[in-house]
Amino acid sequence: MLTMEDIIREGHPTLRAVATEVSLPLSEEDLHTGSEMLTFLKNSQDPEMAEKLNLRGGVGLAAPQINISRRFIALHVPSSDENQPEPTLSTVMYNPKIVSHSVQDACLADGEGCLSVDREVPGYVVRHARVTVSYIDSNNQKQKVKLKGYEAIVVQHEIDHLNGVMFYDHINEQQPFALQQGVLVID
């Protein structure tokens, strides 16, 4: 079972490397690791499990964050709708690629955080408001999904990890809270 001790922190060279593609069909090892990453996210969002295992809450995790320089990510994004208890996005994406995106940009009002970053980094992280992502699922099937808003931001954050990019690389150093006109700010 993955814990916070398995997650490497900023400054580790794997976080700045471009990860290699996962070979197909998926190996048992890659499937197992993807499943463990998803379990970590689910545990991190369960108050009882998170406290018991001393986990920080997370909605996404990329393989490089557990020091595996391979192109796959796990996502477990809870629904913001109280009437919808199921997560809006809960999957492992192997070799994910953004195949198209909106012209409109968006950012989270509260900025972004990262399980590999143990400090707060204030500022807006501007990303695409909508993305279409193609990937291989756990059944070796090619999938394509359109995401918008929070889900789109989460998947872009995780795909950045596969390319050696940290979220704070997107923050304007001189004016961390400056936004161009038309950027959608998501609460």
Tab-separated table of C-alpha atoms in Angstrom:
chain	number	residue	atom	x	y	z
A	1	MET	CA	0.000	0.000	0.000
A	2	LEU	CA	1.307	3.431	-0.946
A	3	THR	CA	1.813	6.049	1.766
A	4	MET	CA	3.234	9.581	1.867
A	5	GLU	CA	6.675	8.001	2.349
A	6	ASP	CA	6.453	6.614	-1.212
A	7	ILE	CA	5.949	10.075	-2.692
A	8	ILE	CA	9.115	11.882	-3.744
A	9	ARG	CA	9.393	15.607	-3.079
A	10	GLU	CA	10.390	18.605	-5.164
A	11	GLY	CA	14.101	18.665	-5.880
A	12	HIS	CA	14.149	14.938	-6.757
A	13	PRO	CA	15.458	14.537	-10.341
A	14	THR	CA	12.654	12.146	-11.410
A	15	LEU	CA	10.142	15.017	-11.044
A	16	ARG	CA	12.003	17.003	-13.726
A	17	ALA	CA	12.497	14.131	-16.185
A	18	VAL	CA	10.279	13.365	-19.178
A	19	ALA	CA	8.687	9.989	-18.432
A	20	THR	CA	8.822	7.113	-20.931
A	21	GLU	CA	5.747	5.645	-22.609
A	22	VAL	CA	4.209	2.531	-21.114
A	23	SER	CA	4.476	-0.462	-23.445
A	24	LEU	CA	1.331	-2.254	-24.545
A	25	PRO	CA	-0.274	-4.541	-23.692
A	26	LEU	CA	0.028	-3.263	-20.141
A	27	SER	CA	2.226	-5.312	-17.827
A	28	GLU	CA	0.905	-6.775	-14.576
A	29	GLU	CA	3.354	-4.485	-12.776
A	30	ASP	CA	1.991	-1.313	-14.432
A	31	LEU	CA	-1.606	-2.405	-13.789
A	32	HIS	CA	-0.803	-3.165	-10.133
A	33	THR	CA	1.006	0.158	-9.648
A	34	GLY	CA	-1.876	2.075	-11.263
A	35	SER	CA	-4.344	0.326	-8.977
A	36	GLU	CA	-2.180	1.137	-5.919
A	37	MET	CA	-2.041	4.803	-6.965
A	38	LEU	CA	-5.839	4.951	-7.268
A	39	THR	CA	-6.227	3.263	-3.869
A	40	PHE	CA	-3.865	5.852	-2.357
A	41	LEU	CA	-6.090	8.690	-3.680
A	42	LYS	CA	-9.267	7.040	-2.390
A	43	ASN	CA	-7.659	6.490	1.034
A	44	SER	CA	-6.396	10.090	1.098
A	45	GLN	CA	-9.972	11.349	0.661
A	46	ASP	CA	-11.427	9.081	3.358
A	47	PRO	CA	-11.023	11.030	6.647
A	48	GLU	CA	-10.622	7.864	8.735
A	49	MET	CA	-8.077	6.200	6.419
A	50	ALA	CA	-6.201	9.455	5.814
A	51	GLU	CA	-5.737	9.974	9.547
A	52	LYS	CA	-4.818	6.333	10.186
A	53	LEU	CA	-2.233	6.286	7.369
A	54	ASN	CA	-1.164	9.950	7.803
A	55	LEU	CA	-2.048	10.860	4.193
A	56	ARG	CA	-2.456	14.289	2.665
A	57	GLY	CA	-5.584	14.567	0.539
A	58	GLY	CA	-5.080	14.233	-3.201
A	59	VAL	CA	-7.189	14.017	-6.367
A	60	GLY	CA	-4.424	13.005	-8.768
A	61	LEU	CA	-1.116	11.166	-8.710
A	62	ALA	CA	1.421	10.618	-11.481
A	63	ALA	CA	3.820	7.651	-11.603
A	64	PRO	CA	6.891	9.966	-11.486
A	65	GLN	CA	5.698	11.140	-8.051
A	66	ILE	CA	6.379	7.636	-6.723
A	67	ASN	CA	9.737	7.628	-8.529
A	68	ILE	CA	8.534	5.610	-11.536
A	69	SER	CA	9.392	7.563	-14.677
A	70	ARG	CA	6.576	6.089	-16.778
A	71	ARG	CA	3.625	7.795	-18.477
A	72	PHE	CA	0.606	6.990	-16.330
A	73	ILE	CA	-1.582	8.864	-13.888
A	74	ALA	CA	-4.354	8.053	-11.419
A	75	LEU	CA	-7.299	10.397	-10.892
A	76	HIS	CA	-10.019	10.322	-8.243
A	77	VAL	CA	-11.964	13.572	-8.421
A	78	PRO	CA	-14.896	13.776	-6.013
A	79	SER	CA	-18.137	15.330	-7.165
A	80	SER	CA	-18.860	18.852	-5.920
A	81	ASP	CA	-22.584	18.020	-6.106
A	82	GLU	CA	-23.867	16.760	-2.747
A	83	ASN	CA	-26.601	14.774	-4.561
A	84	GLN	CA	-23.922	12.929	-6.575
A	85	PRO	CA	-21.872	10.818	-4.113
A	86	GLU	CA	-19.847	9.083	-6.835
A	87	PRO	CA	-16.619	10.721	-8.047
A	88	THR	CA	-16.890	12.555	-11.360
A	89	LEU	CA	-13.621	11.018	-12.543
A	90	SER	CA	-11.955	7.915	-11.111
A	91	THR	CA	-9.519	6.107	-13.379
A	92	VAL	CA	-5.945	5.274	-14.285
A	93	MET	CA	-4.766	6.713	-17.607
A	94	TYR	CA	-1.815	5.058	-19.363
A	95	ASN	CA	0.050	7.145	-21.980
A	96	PRO	CA	-2.424	10.048	-21.659
A	97	LYS	CA	-2.245	12.769	-24.301
A	98	ILE	CA	-4.107	16.029	-24.625
A	99	VAL	CA	-5.373	15.827	-28.201
A	100	SER	CA	-7.296	19.119	-28.212
A	101	HIS	CA	-8.049	21.993	-25.877
A	102	SER	CA	-10.153	25.121	-25.598
A	103	VAL	CA	-8.963	28.588	-26.466
A	104	GLN	CA	-10.330	29.765	-23.114
A	105	ASP	CA	-8.052	29.400	-20.129
A	106	ALA	CA	-8.988	28.737	-16.512
A	107	CYS	CA	-7.416	28.571	-13.076
A	108	LEU	CA	-8.425	27.599	-9.564
A	109	ALA	CA	-9.315	30.515	-7.285
A	110	ASP	CA	-7.269	28.986	-4.451
A	111	GLY	CA	-4.295	28.049	-6.637
A	112	GLU	CA	-2.937	24.498	-6.852
A	113	GLY	CA	-1.158	22.173	-4.492
A	114	CYS	CA	0.812	19.000	-5.013
A	115	LEU	CA	1.592	15.905	-2.958
A	116	SER	CA	5.255	16.338	-3.979
A	117	VAL	CA	5.378	19.950	-2.731
A	118	ASP	CA	5.385	20.433	1.041
A	119	ARG	CA	4.897	24.193	0.916
A	120	GLU	CA	2.232	26.579	-0.222
A	121	VAL	CA	2.981	28.334	-3.508
A	122	PRO	CA	0.621	31.288	-3.932
A	123	GLY	CA	-0.505	32.356	-7.385
A	124	TYR	CA	-2.777	31.460	-10.266
A	125	VAL	CA	-1.872	28.422	-12.366
A	126	VAL	CA	-3.435	29.177	-15.746
A	127	ARG	CA	-4.412	26.130	-17.805
A	128	HIS	CA	-6.899	25.241	-20.558
A	129	ALA	CA	-10.563	25.418	-19.459
A	130	ARG	CA	-11.432	22.294	-21.503
A	131	VAL	CA	-9.325	19.409	-22.804
A	132	THR	CA	-9.847	16.198	-24.733
A	133	VAL	CA	-7.553	13.424	-23.527
A	134	SER	CA	-6.807	10.117	-25.210
A	135	TYR	CA	-5.357	7.289	-23.142
A	136	ILE	CA	-5.214	3.542	-22.615
A	137	ASP	CA	-7.384	2.226	-19.781
A	138	SER	CA	-6.699	-0.709	-17.442
A	139	ASN	CA	-8.313	-3.081	-19.982
A	140	ASN	CA	-5.820	-2.097	-22.719
A	141	GLN	CA	-8.608	-0.197	-24.496
A	142	LYS	CA	-8.072	3.185	-26.132
A	143	GLN	CA	-10.307	5.844	-24.594
A	144	LYS	CA	-11.028	9.476	-25.291
A	145	VAL	CA	-12.634	11.772	-22.743
A	146	LYS	CA	-13.653	15.436	-22.787
A	147	LEU	CA	-13.077	17.243	-19.495
A	148	LYS	CA	-13.838	20.763	-18.373
A	149	GLY	CA	-13.302	22.925	-15.325
A	150	TYR	CA	-11.794	21.280	-12.263
A	151	GLU	CA	-11.381	17.842	-13.889
A	152	ALA	CA	-9.559	19.420	-16.853
A	153	ILE	CA	-7.205	21.252	-14.499
A	154	VAL	CA	-6.468	18.103	-12.475
A	155	VAL	CA	-5.613	16.040	-15.569
A	156	GLN	CA	-3.360	18.808	-16.941
A	157	HIS	CA	-1.535	19.023	-13.594
A	158	GLU	CA	-0.884	15.259	-13.661
A	159	ILE	CA	0.144	15.159	-17.348
A	160	ASP	CA	2.593	17.978	-16.559
A	161	HIS	CA	4.307	15.589	-14.111
A	162	LEU	CA	4.907	13.190	-17.019
A	163	ASN	CA	6.764	15.990	-18.799
A	164	GLY	CA	8.893	17.114	-15.855
A	165	VAL	CA	6.777	20.230	-15.244
A	166	MET	CA	5.701	21.370	-11.773
A	167	PHE	CA	2.523	23.408	-11.239
A	168	TYR	CA	4.427	26.467	-10.015
A	169	ASP	CA	6.285	26.659	-13.346
A	170	HIS	CA	3.019	28.157	-14.680
A	171	ILE	CA	2.830	30.939	-12.057
A	172	ASN	CA	3.888	34.430	-13.141
A	173	GLU	CA	6.808	35.161	-10.785
A	174	GLN	CA	6.480	38.960	-11.002
A	175	GLN	CA	2.688	39.037	-10.636
A	176	PRO	CA	1.445	35.689	-9.256
A	177	PHE	CA	-2.183	36.871	-9.145
A	178	ALA	CA	-2.279	38.694	-12.486
A	179	LEU	CA	-4.741	37.284	-15.003
A	180	GLN	CA	-5.382	38.098	-18.626
A	181	GLN	CA	-8.911	39.060	-19.575
A	182	GLY	CA	-11.268	36.139	-20.167
A	183	VAL	CA	-9.557	33.625	-17.855
A	184	LEU	CA	-12.197	31.604	-16.031
A	185	VAL	CA	-11.575	31.496	-12.260
A	186	ILE	CA	-12.998	28.300	-10.721
A	187	ASP	CA	-13.991	28.291	-7.043
